[in-house]
JSON list of C-alpha atoms in Angstrom, two decimals:
[
{"chain": "A", "resi": 1, "resn": "GLY", "atom": "CA", "xyz": [-2.87, 33.17, -19.85]},
{"chain": "A", "resi": 2, "resn": "MET", "atom": "CA", "xyz": [-3.67, 29.79, -20.66]},
{"chain": "A", "resi": 3, "resn": "PRO", "atom": "CA", "xyz": [-3.09, 27.08, -18.54]},
{"chain": "A", "resi": 4, "resn": "PHE", "atom": "CA", "xyz": [-0.14, 24.90, -18.73]},
{"chain": "A", "resi": 5, "resn": "ALA", "atom": "CA", "xyz": [-2.07, 21.71, -19.27]},
{"chain": "A", "resi": 6, "resn": "GLU", "atom": "CA", "xyz": [-4.16, 23.33, -21.71]},
{"chain": "A", "resi": 7, "resn": "ALA", "atom": "CA", "xyz": [-0.94, 24.71, -23.68]},
{"chain": "A", "resi": 8, "resn": "CYS", "atom": "CA", "xyz": [0.37, 20.76, -23.41]},
{"chain": "A", "resi": 9, "resn": "LYS", "atom": "CA", "xyz": [-2.41, 19.69, -24.63]},
{"chain": "A", "resi": 10, "resn": "THR", "atom": "CA", "xyz": [-2.73, 22.33, -27.46]},
{"chain": "A", "resi": 11, "resn": "SER", "atom": "CA", "xyz": [0.70, 21.51, -28.52]},
{"chain": "A", "resi": 12, "resn": "LEU", "atom": "CA", "xyz": [0.07, 17.32, -28.52]},
{"chain": "A", "resi": 13, "resn": "GLU", "atom": "CA", "xyz": [-2.99, 17.93, -30.87]},
{"chain": "A", "resi": 14, "resn": "ARG", "atom": "CA", "xyz": [-0.88, 19.93, -33.28]},
{"chain": "A", "resi": 15, "resn": "GLN", "atom": "CA", "xyz": [1.64, 17.34, -33.35]},
{"chain": "A", "resi": 16, "resn": "ALA", "atom": "CA", "xyz": [-1.00, 14.34, -33.22]},
{"chain": "A", "resi": 17, "resn": "SER", "atom": "CA", "xyz": [-2.49, 15.98, -36.24]},
{"chain": "A", "resi": 18, "resn": "GLU", "atom": "CA", "xyz": [0.63, 16.15, -38.21]},
{"chain": "A", "resi": 19, "resn": "GLY", "atom": "CA", "xyz": [1.11, 12.31, -37.48]},
{"chain": "A", "resi": 20, "resn": "CYS", "atom": "CA", "xyz": [3.32, 12.13, -34.41]},
{"chain": "A", "resi": 21, "resn": "LYS", "atom": "CA", "xyz": [2.64, 8.67, -33.03]},
{"chain": "A", "resi": 22, "resn": "TYR", "atom": "CA", "xyz": [4.39, 9.68, -29.49]},
{"chain": "A", "resi": 23, "resn": "ALA", "atom": "CA", "xyz": [1.89, 12.91, -29.26]},
{"chain": "A", "resi": 24, "resn": "GLN", "atom": "CA", "xyz": [-1.35, 10.54, -30.47]},
{"chain": "A", "resi": 25, "resn": "TYR", "atom": "CA", "xyz": [-0.28, 7.84, -27.82]},
{"chain": "A", "resi": 26, "resn": "PHE", "atom": "CA", "xyz": [0.06, 10.84, -24.93]},
{"chain": "A", "resi": 27, "resn": "LEU", "atom": "CA", "xyz": [-2.94, 12.60, -25.94]},
{"chain": "A", "resi": 28, "resn": "GLY", "atom": "CA", "xyz": [-5.19, 8.91, -25.55]},
{"chain": "A", "resi": 29, "resn": "TRP", "atom": "CA", "xyz": [-3.78, 9.38, -22.09]},
{"chain": "A", "resi": 30, "resn": "LEU", "atom": "CA", "xyz": [-4.22, 12.47, -21.41]},
{"chain": "A", "resi": 31, "resn": "PHE", "atom": "CA", "xyz": [-8.36, 11.26, -22.45]},
{"chain": "A", "resi": 32, "resn": "SER", "atom": "CA", "xyz": [-8.55, 8.08, -20.33]},
{"chain": "A", "resi": 33, "resn": "LEU", "atom": "CA", "xyz": [-7.13, 9.98, -17.19]},
{"chain": "A", "resi": 34, "resn": "ARG", "atom": "CA", "xyz": [-10.24, 12.53, -17.33]},
{"chain": "A", "resi": 35, "resn": "LEU", "atom": "CA", "xyz": [-13.47, 11.74, -16.82]},
{"chain": "A", "resi": 36, "resn": "ILE", "atom": "CA", "xyz": [-13.37, 7.76, -16.81]},
{"chain": "A", "resi": 37, "resn": "GLU", "atom": "CA", "xyz": [-17.03, 7.58, -17.30]},
{"chain": "A", "resi": 38, "resn": "ASP", "atom": "CA", "xyz": [-17.35, 9.82, -19.96]},
{"chain": "A", "resi": 39, "resn": "ARG", "atom": "CA", "xyz": [-18.00, 7.95, -23.29]},
{"chain": "A", "resi": 40, "resn": "VAL", "atom": "CA", "xyz": [-16.54, 10.88, -25.26]},
{"chain": "A", "resi": 41, "resn": "LEU", "atom": "CA", "xyz": [-13.61, 10.99, -23.95]},
{"chain": "A", "resi": 42, "resn": "ASN", "atom": "CA", "xyz": [-13.03, 6.87, -24.03]},
{"chain": "A", "resi": 43, "resn": "VAL", "atom": "CA", "xyz": [-13.67, 7.03, -27.89]},
{"chain": "A", "resi": 44, "resn": "GLU", "atom": "CA", "xyz": [-11.39, 10.08, -27.69]},
{"chain": "A", "resi": 45, "resn": "SER", "atom": "CA", "xyz": [-9.02, 7.78, -26.07]},
{"chain": "A", "resi": 46, "resn": "TYR", "atom": "CA", "xyz": [-9.66, 4.74, -28.03]},
{"chain": "A", "resi": 47, "resn": "ASN", "atom": "CA", "xyz": [-9.06, 7.32, -31.03]},
{"chain": "A", "resi": 48, "resn": "PHE", "atom": "CA", "xyz": [-5.69, 8.19, -30.35]},
{"chain": "A", "resi": 49, "resn": "PHE", "atom": "CA", "xyz": [-4.67, 5.06, -28.77]},
{"chain": "A", "resi": 50, "resn": "LYS", "atom": "CA", "xyz": [-5.47, 3.61, -32.27]},
{"chain": "A", "resi": 51, "resn": "LEU", "atom": "CA", "xyz": [-3.92, 6.42, -34.91]},
{"chain": "A", "resi": 52, "resn": "SER", "atom": "CA", "xyz": [-0.44, 5.41, -32.54]},
{"chain": "A", "resi": 53, "resn": "ALA", "atom": "CA", "xyz": [-1.09, 1.99, -32.67]},
{"chain": "A", "resi": 54, "resn": "ASP", "atom": "CA", "xyz": [-1.68, 2.11, -36.54]},
{"chain": "A", "resi": 55, "resn": "GLN", "atom": "CA", "xyz": [1.84, 3.14, -36.65]},
{"chain": "A", "resi": 56, "resn": "GLY", "atom": "CA", "xyz": [3.82, 0.34, -34.39]},
{"chain": "A", "resi": 57, "resn": "PHE", "atom": "CA", "xyz": [4.05, 2.19, -31.55]},
{"chain": "A", "resi": 58, "resn": "THR", "atom": "CA", "xyz": [4.07, -0.51, -28.80]},
{"chain": "A", "resi": 59, "resn": "PRO", "atom": "CA", "xyz": [2.76, 1.03, -25.84]},
{"chain": "A", "resi": 60, "resn": "ALA", "atom": "CA", "xyz": [-0.24, 2.22, -27.64]},
{"chain": "A", "resi": 61, "resn": "ILE", "atom": "CA", "xyz": [-1.21, -1.53, -28.89]},
{"chain": "A", "resi": 62, "resn": "CYS", "atom": "CA", "xyz": [-1.02, -2.83, -25.48]},
{"chain": "A", "resi": 63, "resn": "MET", "atom": "CA", "xyz": [-3.56, 0.34, -24.13]},
{"chain": "A", "resi": 64, "resn": "LEU", "atom": "CA", "xyz": [-5.81, -0.35, -27.40]},
{"chain": "A", "resi": 65, "resn": "GLY", "atom": "CA", "xyz": [-5.89, -4.09, -26.15]},
{"chain": "A", "resi": 66, "resn": "LEU", "atom": "CA", "xyz": [-6.89, -2.63, -22.81]},
{"chain": "A", "resi": 67, "resn": "CYS", "atom": "CA", "xyz": [-9.74, -0.08, -24.52]},
{"chain": "A", "resi": 68, "resn": "TYR", "atom": "CA", "xyz": [-11.07, -3.85, -26.24]},
{"chain": "A", "resi": 69, "resn": "LEU", "atom": "CA", "xyz": [-10.67, -5.60, -23.02]},
{"chain": "A", "resi": 70, "resn": "GLN", "atom": "CA", "xyz": [-12.66, -3.01, -20.97]},
{"chain": "A", "resi": 71, "resn": "GLY", "atom": "CA", "xyz": [-15.08, -1.79, -23.95]},
{"chain": "A", "resi": 72, "resn": "ARG", "atom": "CA", "xyz": [-13.81, 1.85, -23.19]},
{"chain": "A", "resi": 73, "resn": "GLY", "atom": "CA", "xyz": [-14.47, 3.54, -26.49]},
{"chain": "A", "resi": 74, "resn": "VAL", "atom": "CA", "xyz": [-14.94, 0.54, -28.66]},
{"chain": "A", "resi": 75, "resn": "PRO", "atom": "CA", "xyz": [-17.17, -2.59, -27.71]},
{"chain": "A", "resi": 76, "resn": "GLU", "atom": "CA", "xyz": [-15.68, -5.04, -25.52]},
{"chain": "A", "resi": 77, "resn": "ASP", "atom": "CA", "xyz": [-14.08, -7.59, -27.15]},
{"chain": "A", "resi": 78, "resn": "PHE", "atom": "CA", "xyz": [-12.21, -9.80, -25.30]},
{"chain": "A", "resi": 79, "resn": "ASN", "atom": "CA", "xyz": [-10.39, -12.11, -27.94]},
{"chain": "A", "resi": 80, "resn": "THR", "atom": "CA", "xyz": [-8.97, -9.03, -29.77]},
{"chain": "A", "resi": 81, "resn": "GLY", "atom": "CA", "xyz": [-7.93, -7.34, -26.19]},
{"chain": "A", "resi": 82, "resn": "ILE", "atom": "CA", "xyz": [-6.13, -10.74, -24.98]},
{"chain": "A", "resi": 83, "resn": "LYS", "atom": "CA", "xyz": [-4.28, -11.01, -28.58]},
{"chain": "A", "resi": 84, "resn": "LEU", "atom": "CA", "xyz": [-3.02, -7.34, -28.78]},
{"chain": "A", "resi": 85, "resn": "LEU", "atom": "CA", "xyz": [-1.38, -7.84, -25.17]},
{"chain": "A", "resi": 86, "resn": "HIS", "atom": "CA", "xyz": [0.02, -10.93, -26.35]},
{"chain": "A", "resi": 87, "resn": "GLN", "atom": "CA", "xyz": [1.80, -9.57, -29.40]},
{"chain": "A", "resi": 88, "resn": "THR", "atom": "CA", "xyz": [3.01, -6.79, -27.46]},
{"chain": "A", "resi": 89, "resn": "ALA", "atom": "CA", "xyz": [4.39, -8.96, -24.31]},
{"chain": "A", "resi": 90, "resn": "GLU", "atom": "CA", "xyz": [5.90, -10.74, -26.84]},
{"chain": "A", "resi": 91, "resn": "ALA", "atom": "CA", "xyz": [7.74, -8.04, -28.36]},
{"chain": "A", "resi": 92, "resn": "GLY", "atom": "CA", "xyz": [9.15, -7.45, -25.02]},
{"chain": "A", "resi": 93, "resn": "TYR", "atom": "CA", "xyz": [6.73, -4.90, -23.51]},
{"chain": "A", "resi": 94, "resn": "SER", "atom": "CA", "xyz": [6.81, -5.54, -20.28]},
{"chain": "A", "resi": 95, "resn": "GLN", "atom": "CA", "xyz": [3.91, -3.44, -18.78]},
{"chain": "A", "resi": 96, "resn": "SER", "atom": "CA", "xyz": [1.53, -5.99, -21.46]},
{"chain": "A", "resi": 97, "resn": "SER", "atom": "CA", "xyz": [3.30, -9.08, -19.88]},
{"chain": "A", "resi": 98, "resn": "PHE", "atom": "CA", "xyz": [2.40, -7.76, -16.14]},
{"chain": "A", "resi": 99, "resn": "ILE", "atom": "CA", "xyz": [-1.31, -6.93, -17.53]},
{"chain": "A", "resi": 100, "resn": "LEU", "atom": "CA", "xyz": [-1.17, -10.55, -18.64]},
{"chain": "A", "resi": 101, "resn": "GLY", "atom": "CA", "xyz": [0.49, -12.14, -15.87]},
{"chain": "A", "resi": 102, "resn": "GLY", "atom": "CA", "xyz": [-2.25, -10.16, -13.67]},
{"chain": "A", "resi": 103, "resn": "TYR", "atom": "CA", "xyz": [-4.91, -11.28, -15.98]},
{"chain": "A", "resi": 104, "resn": "TYR", "atom": "CA", "xyz": [-4.16, -15.41, -15.45]},
{"chain": "A", "resi": 105, "resn": "GLU", "atom": "CA", "xyz": [-3.91, -15.17, -11.99]},
{"chain": "A", "resi": 106, "resn": "GLY", "atom": "CA", "xyz": [-7.23, -13.69, -11.66]},
{"chain": "A", "resi": 107, "resn": "LYS", "atom": "CA", "xyz": [-8.44, -16.35, -14.13]},
{"chain": "A", "resi": 108, "resn": "ALA", "atom": "CA", "xyz": [-6.56, -19.25, -11.82]},
{"chain": "A", "resi": 109, "resn": "VAL", "atom": "CA", "xyz": [-8.26, -18.11, -8.51]},
{"chain": "A", "resi": 110, "resn": "ASN", "atom": "CA", "xyz": [-11.67, -18.13, -10.02]},
{"chain": "A", "resi": 111, "resn": "THR", "atom": "CA", "xyz": [-11.24, -20.60, -11.59]},
{"chain": "A", "resi": 112, "resn": "GLU", "atom": "CA", "xyz": [-10.32, -22.59, -8.52]},
{"chain": "A", "resi": 113, "resn": "TYR", "atom": "CA", "xyz": [-13.19, -21.28, -6.90]},
{"chain": "A", "resi": 114, "resn": "PHE", "atom": "CA", "xyz": [-15.74, -23.04, -9.66]},
{"chain": "A", "resi": 115, "resn": "ASP", "atom": "CA", "xyz": [-13.50, -26.36, -9.44]},
{"chain": "A", "resi": 116, "resn": "GLY", "atom": "CA", "xyz": [-9.75, -26.96, -9.67]},
{"chain": "A", "resi": 117, "resn": "GLU", "atom": "CA", "xyz": [-9.55, -30.54, -10.86]},
{"chain": "A", "resi": 118, "resn": "ALA", "atom": "CA", "xyz": [-11.88, -29.78, -13.84]},
{"chain": "A", "resi": 119, "resn": "LEU", "atom": "CA", "xyz": [-12.54, -26.98, -16.14]},
{"chain": "A", "resi": 120, "resn": "ASN", "atom": "CA", "xyz": [-14.87, -24.36, -15.05]},
{"chain": "A", "resi": 121, "resn": "SER", "atom": "CA", "xyz": [-18.77, -24.04, -16.56]},
{"chain": "A", "resi": 122, "resn": "GLU", "atom": "CA", "xyz": [-17.29, -21.92, -19.40]},
{"chain": "A", "resi": 123, "resn": "GLY", "atom": "CA", "xyz": [-14.74, -24.65, -20.71]},
{"chain": "A", "resi": 124, "resn": "ASN", "atom": "CA", "xyz": [-11.74, -23.05, -19.60]},
{"chain": "A", "resi": 125, "resn": "LEU", "atom": "CA", "xyz": [-8.21, -23.79, -18.46]},
{"chain": "A", "resi": 126, "resn": "LEU", "atom": "CA", "xyz": [-7.80, -25.74, -15.33]},
{"chain": "A", "resi": 127, "resn": "SER", "atom": "CA", "xyz": [-6.55, -23.11, -12.94]},
{"chain": "A", "resi": 128, "resn": "ASP", "atom": "CA", "xyz": [-2.99, -24.86, -12.55]},
{"chain": "A", "resi": 129, "resn": "GLN", "atom": "CA", "xyz": [-2.73, -23.73, -16.57]},
{"chain": "A", "resi": 130, "resn": "TYR", "atom": "CA", "xyz": [-3.76, -20.64, -15.59]},
{"chain": "A", "resi": 131, "resn": "TYR", "atom": "CA", "xyz": [-1.32, -20.18, -12.78]},
{"chain": "A", "resi": 132, "resn": "GLN", "atom": "CA", "xyz": [1.55, -21.37, -15.47]},
{"chain": "A", "resi": 133, "resn": "LEU", "atom": "CA", "xyz": [0.72, -18.79, -17.81]},
{"chain": "A", "resi": 134, "resn": "ALA", "atom": "CA", "xyz": [0.48, -15.86, -14.56]},
{"chain": "A", "resi": 135, "resn": "ILE", "atom": "CA", "xyz": [3.79, -17.46, -13.84]},
{"chain": "A", "resi": 136, "resn": "HIS", "atom": "CA", "xyz": [4.85, -17.22, -17.33]},
{"chain": "A", "resi": 137, "resn": "TYR", "atom": "CA", "xyz": [4.22, -13.94, -18.30]},
{"chain": "A", "resi": 138, "resn": "HIS", "atom": "CA", "xyz": [5.25, -12.82, -14.70]},
{"chain": "A", "resi": 139, "resn": "ARG", "atom": "CA", "xyz": [8.85, -13.55, -14.92]},
{"chain": "A", "resi": 140, "resn": "LEU", "atom": "CA", "xyz": [8.89, -12.38, -18.36]},
{"chain": "A", "resi": 141, "resn": "ALA", "atom": "CA", "xyz": [8.03, -9.02, -17.23]},
{"chain": "A", "resi": 142, "resn": "ALA", "atom": "CA", "xyz": [10.44, -8.85, -13.75]},
{"chain": "A", "resi": 143, "resn": "SER", "atom": "CA", "xyz": [13.26, -10.27, -16.38]},
{"chain": "A", "resi": 144, "resn": "GLN", "atom": "CA", "xyz": [12.28, -7.22, -18.31]},
{"chain": "A", "resi": 145, "resn": "SER", "atom": "CA", "xyz": [12.90, -4.55, -14.88]},
{"chain": "A", "resi": 146, "resn": "HIS", "atom": "CA", "xyz": [9.31, -4.21, -14.11]},
{"chain": "A", "resi": 147, "resn": "THR", "atom": "CA", "xyz": [9.33, -4.00, -10.22]},
{"chain": "A", "resi": 148, "resn": "HIS", "atom": "CA", "xyz": [5.26, -4.80, -9.94]},
{"chain": "A", "resi": 149, "resn": "ALA", "atom": "CA", "xyz": [5.76, -7.99, -11.81]},
{"chain": "A", "resi": 150, "resn": "ALA", "atom": "CA", "xyz": [8.63, -9.54, -9.61]},
{"chain": "A", "resi": 151, "resn": "LEU", "atom": "CA", "xyz": [7.05, -8.32, -6.13]},
{"chain": "A", "resi": 152, "resn": "ASN", "atom": "CA", "xyz": [4.14, -10.38, -7.60]},
{"chain": "A", "resi": 153, "resn": "LEU", "atom": "CA", "xyz": [6.54, -13.31, -8.46]},
{"chain": "A", "resi": 154, "resn": "ALA", "atom": "CA", "xyz": [7.58, -12.73, -5.05]},
{"chain": "A", "resi": 155, "resn": "ASN", "atom": "CA", "xyz": [4.04, -13.87, -3.26]},
{"chain": "A", "resi": 156, "resn": "CYS", "atom": "CA", "xyz": [4.02, -16.43, -5.90]},
{"chain": "A", "resi": 157, "resn": "PHE", "atom": "CA", "xyz": [6.86, -17.72, -4.11]},
{"chain": "A", "resi": 158, "resn": "MET", "atom": "CA", "xyz": [6.05, -16.97, -0.73]},
{"chain": "A", "resi": 159, "resn": "TYR", "atom": "CA", "xyz": [2.95, -18.68, -0.44]},
{"chain": "A", "resi": 160, "resn": "GLY", "atom": "CA", "xyz": [3.45, -21.43, -2.98]},
{"chain": "A", "resi": 161, "resn": "ILE", "atom": "CA", "xyz": [0.56, -20.07, -5.86]},
{"chain": "A", "resi": 162, "resn": "GLY", "atom": "CA", "xyz": [1.38, -21.67, -8.57]},
{"chain": "A", "resi": 163, "resn": "VAL", "atom": "CA", "xyz": [4.79, -22.37, -7.84]},
{"chain": "A", "resi": 164, "resn": "GLU", "atom": "CA", "xyz": [6.37, -24.60, -5.20]},
{"chain": "A", "resi": 165, "resn": "GLN", "atom": "CA", "xyz": [6.68, -22.43, -2.27]},
{"chain": "A", "resi": 166, "resn": "ASN", "atom": "CA", "xyz": [10.07, -21.26, -2.21]},
{"chain": "A", "resi": 167, "resn": "GLU", "atom": "CA", "xyz": [11.26, -18.05, 0.76]},
{"chain": "A", "resi": 168, "resn": "SER", "atom": "CA", "xyz": [14.50, -18.20, -0.62]},
{"chain": "A", "resi": 169, "resn": "ILE", "atom": "CA", "xyz": [13.62, -17.07, -4.14]},
{"chain": "A", "resi": 170, "resn": "ALA", "atom": "CA", "xyz": [10.61, -15.20, -2.98]},
{"chain": "A", "resi": 171, "resn": "THR", "atom": "CA", "xyz": [13.70, -12.72, -1.28]},
{"chain": "A", "resi": 172, "resn": "GLU", "atom": "CA", "xyz": [15.75, -12.60, -4.13]},
{"chain": "A", "resi": 173, "resn": "PHE", "atom": "CA", "xyz": [12.52, -11.15, -6.05]},
{"chain": "A", "resi": 174, "resn": "VAL", "atom": "CA", "xyz": [11.57, -8.76, -3.56]},
{"chain": "A", "resi": 175, "resn": "ILE", "atom": "CA", "xyz": [15.72, -7.75, -3.23]},
{"chain": "A", "resi": 176, "resn": "LEU", "atom": "CA", "xyz": [15.15, -7.24, -6.51]},
{"chain": "A", "resi": 177, "resn": "ALA", "atom": "CA", "xyz": [12.03, -4.83, -6.59]},
{"chain": "A", "resi": 178, "resn": "ALA", "atom": "CA", "xyz": [13.18, -3.34, -3.74]},
{"chain": "A", "resi": 179, "resn": "THR", "atom": "CA", "xyz": [16.58, -2.69, -4.86]},
{"chain": "A", "resi": 180, "resn": "SER", "atom": "CA", "xyz": [14.81, -1.02, -8.02]},
{"chain": "A", "resi": 181, "resn": "GLY", "atom": "CA", "xyz": [13.07, 1.62, -5.68]},
{"chain": "A", "resi": 182, "resn": "LEU", "atom": "CA", "xyz": [9.62, 0.10, -5.43]},
{"chain": "A", "resi": 183, "resn": "ALA", "atom": "CA", "xyz": [8.24, 1.12, -1.84]},
{"chain": "A", "resi": 184, "resn": "ASP", "atom": "CA", "xyz": [6.20, -1.47, -1.50]},
{"chain": "A", "resi": 185, "resn": "ALA", "atom": "CA", "xyz": [8.87, -4.09, -1.75]},
{"chain": "A", "resi": 186, "resn": "GLN", "atom": "CA", "xyz": [11.37, -1.82, 0.61]},
{"chain": "A", "resi": 187, "resn": "ASN", "atom": "CA", "xyz": [8.78, -2.33, 3.00]},
{"chain": "A", "resi": 188, "resn": "ARG", "atom": "CA", "xyz": [8.08, -5.86, 2.64]},
{"chain": "A", "resi": 189, "resn": "LEU", "atom": "CA", "xyz": [11.40, -6.49, 3.02]},
{"chain": "A", "resi": 190, "resn": "GLY", "atom": "CA", "xyz": [11.98, -4.30, 6.43]},
{"chain": "A", "resi": 191, "resn": "ASP", "atom": "CA", "xyz": [9.07, -6.65, 7.32]},
{"chain": "A", "resi": 192, "resn": "MET", "atom": "CA", "xyz": [11.06, -9.70, 6.91]},
{"chain": "A", "resi": 193, "resn": "TYR", "atom": "CA", "xyz": [13.95, -8.67, 8.83]},
{"chain": "A", "resi": 194, "resn": "LYS", "atom": "CA", "xyz": [11.91, -7.98, 11.54]}
]
């Protein structure tokens, strides 16, 4: 008989060909998880995410944004990728908010490396402005029960990264993530009370 995964793929392909946005999305994931460096699979992944995104499926629009940011299956296009992530974050998709929070936090660190008091060599925002965007998007994701975003906010408040250091608020975010089942947060909480 046919292996289970192959049977699922066959069923999803049939449903996707009939226009099911959920099947198209899951096929995009299937292709993105296999042989990431394989250009053909990246194109297939992008194509299925695009079919689903064209039907307005928010998680697929988020994944399309990542495809553009990373040049997976489509030429790298930073502006389109960020625009799609902003669109889905503002629509309430917590994963997009989390991704943007991490993206802006990374930009802040890179900008600080050049000079935290001026624009970097590419004319980008000051590191403080990036941190404010990172905090905004992490808060947005955490308010939508995204546990990893809550833990990122805990780190920001614990160490004063982009916000005033506040161990009490940091602890609240660790507790939020830990009570939602995030193992890293549960471990952190245990370490805090040693």
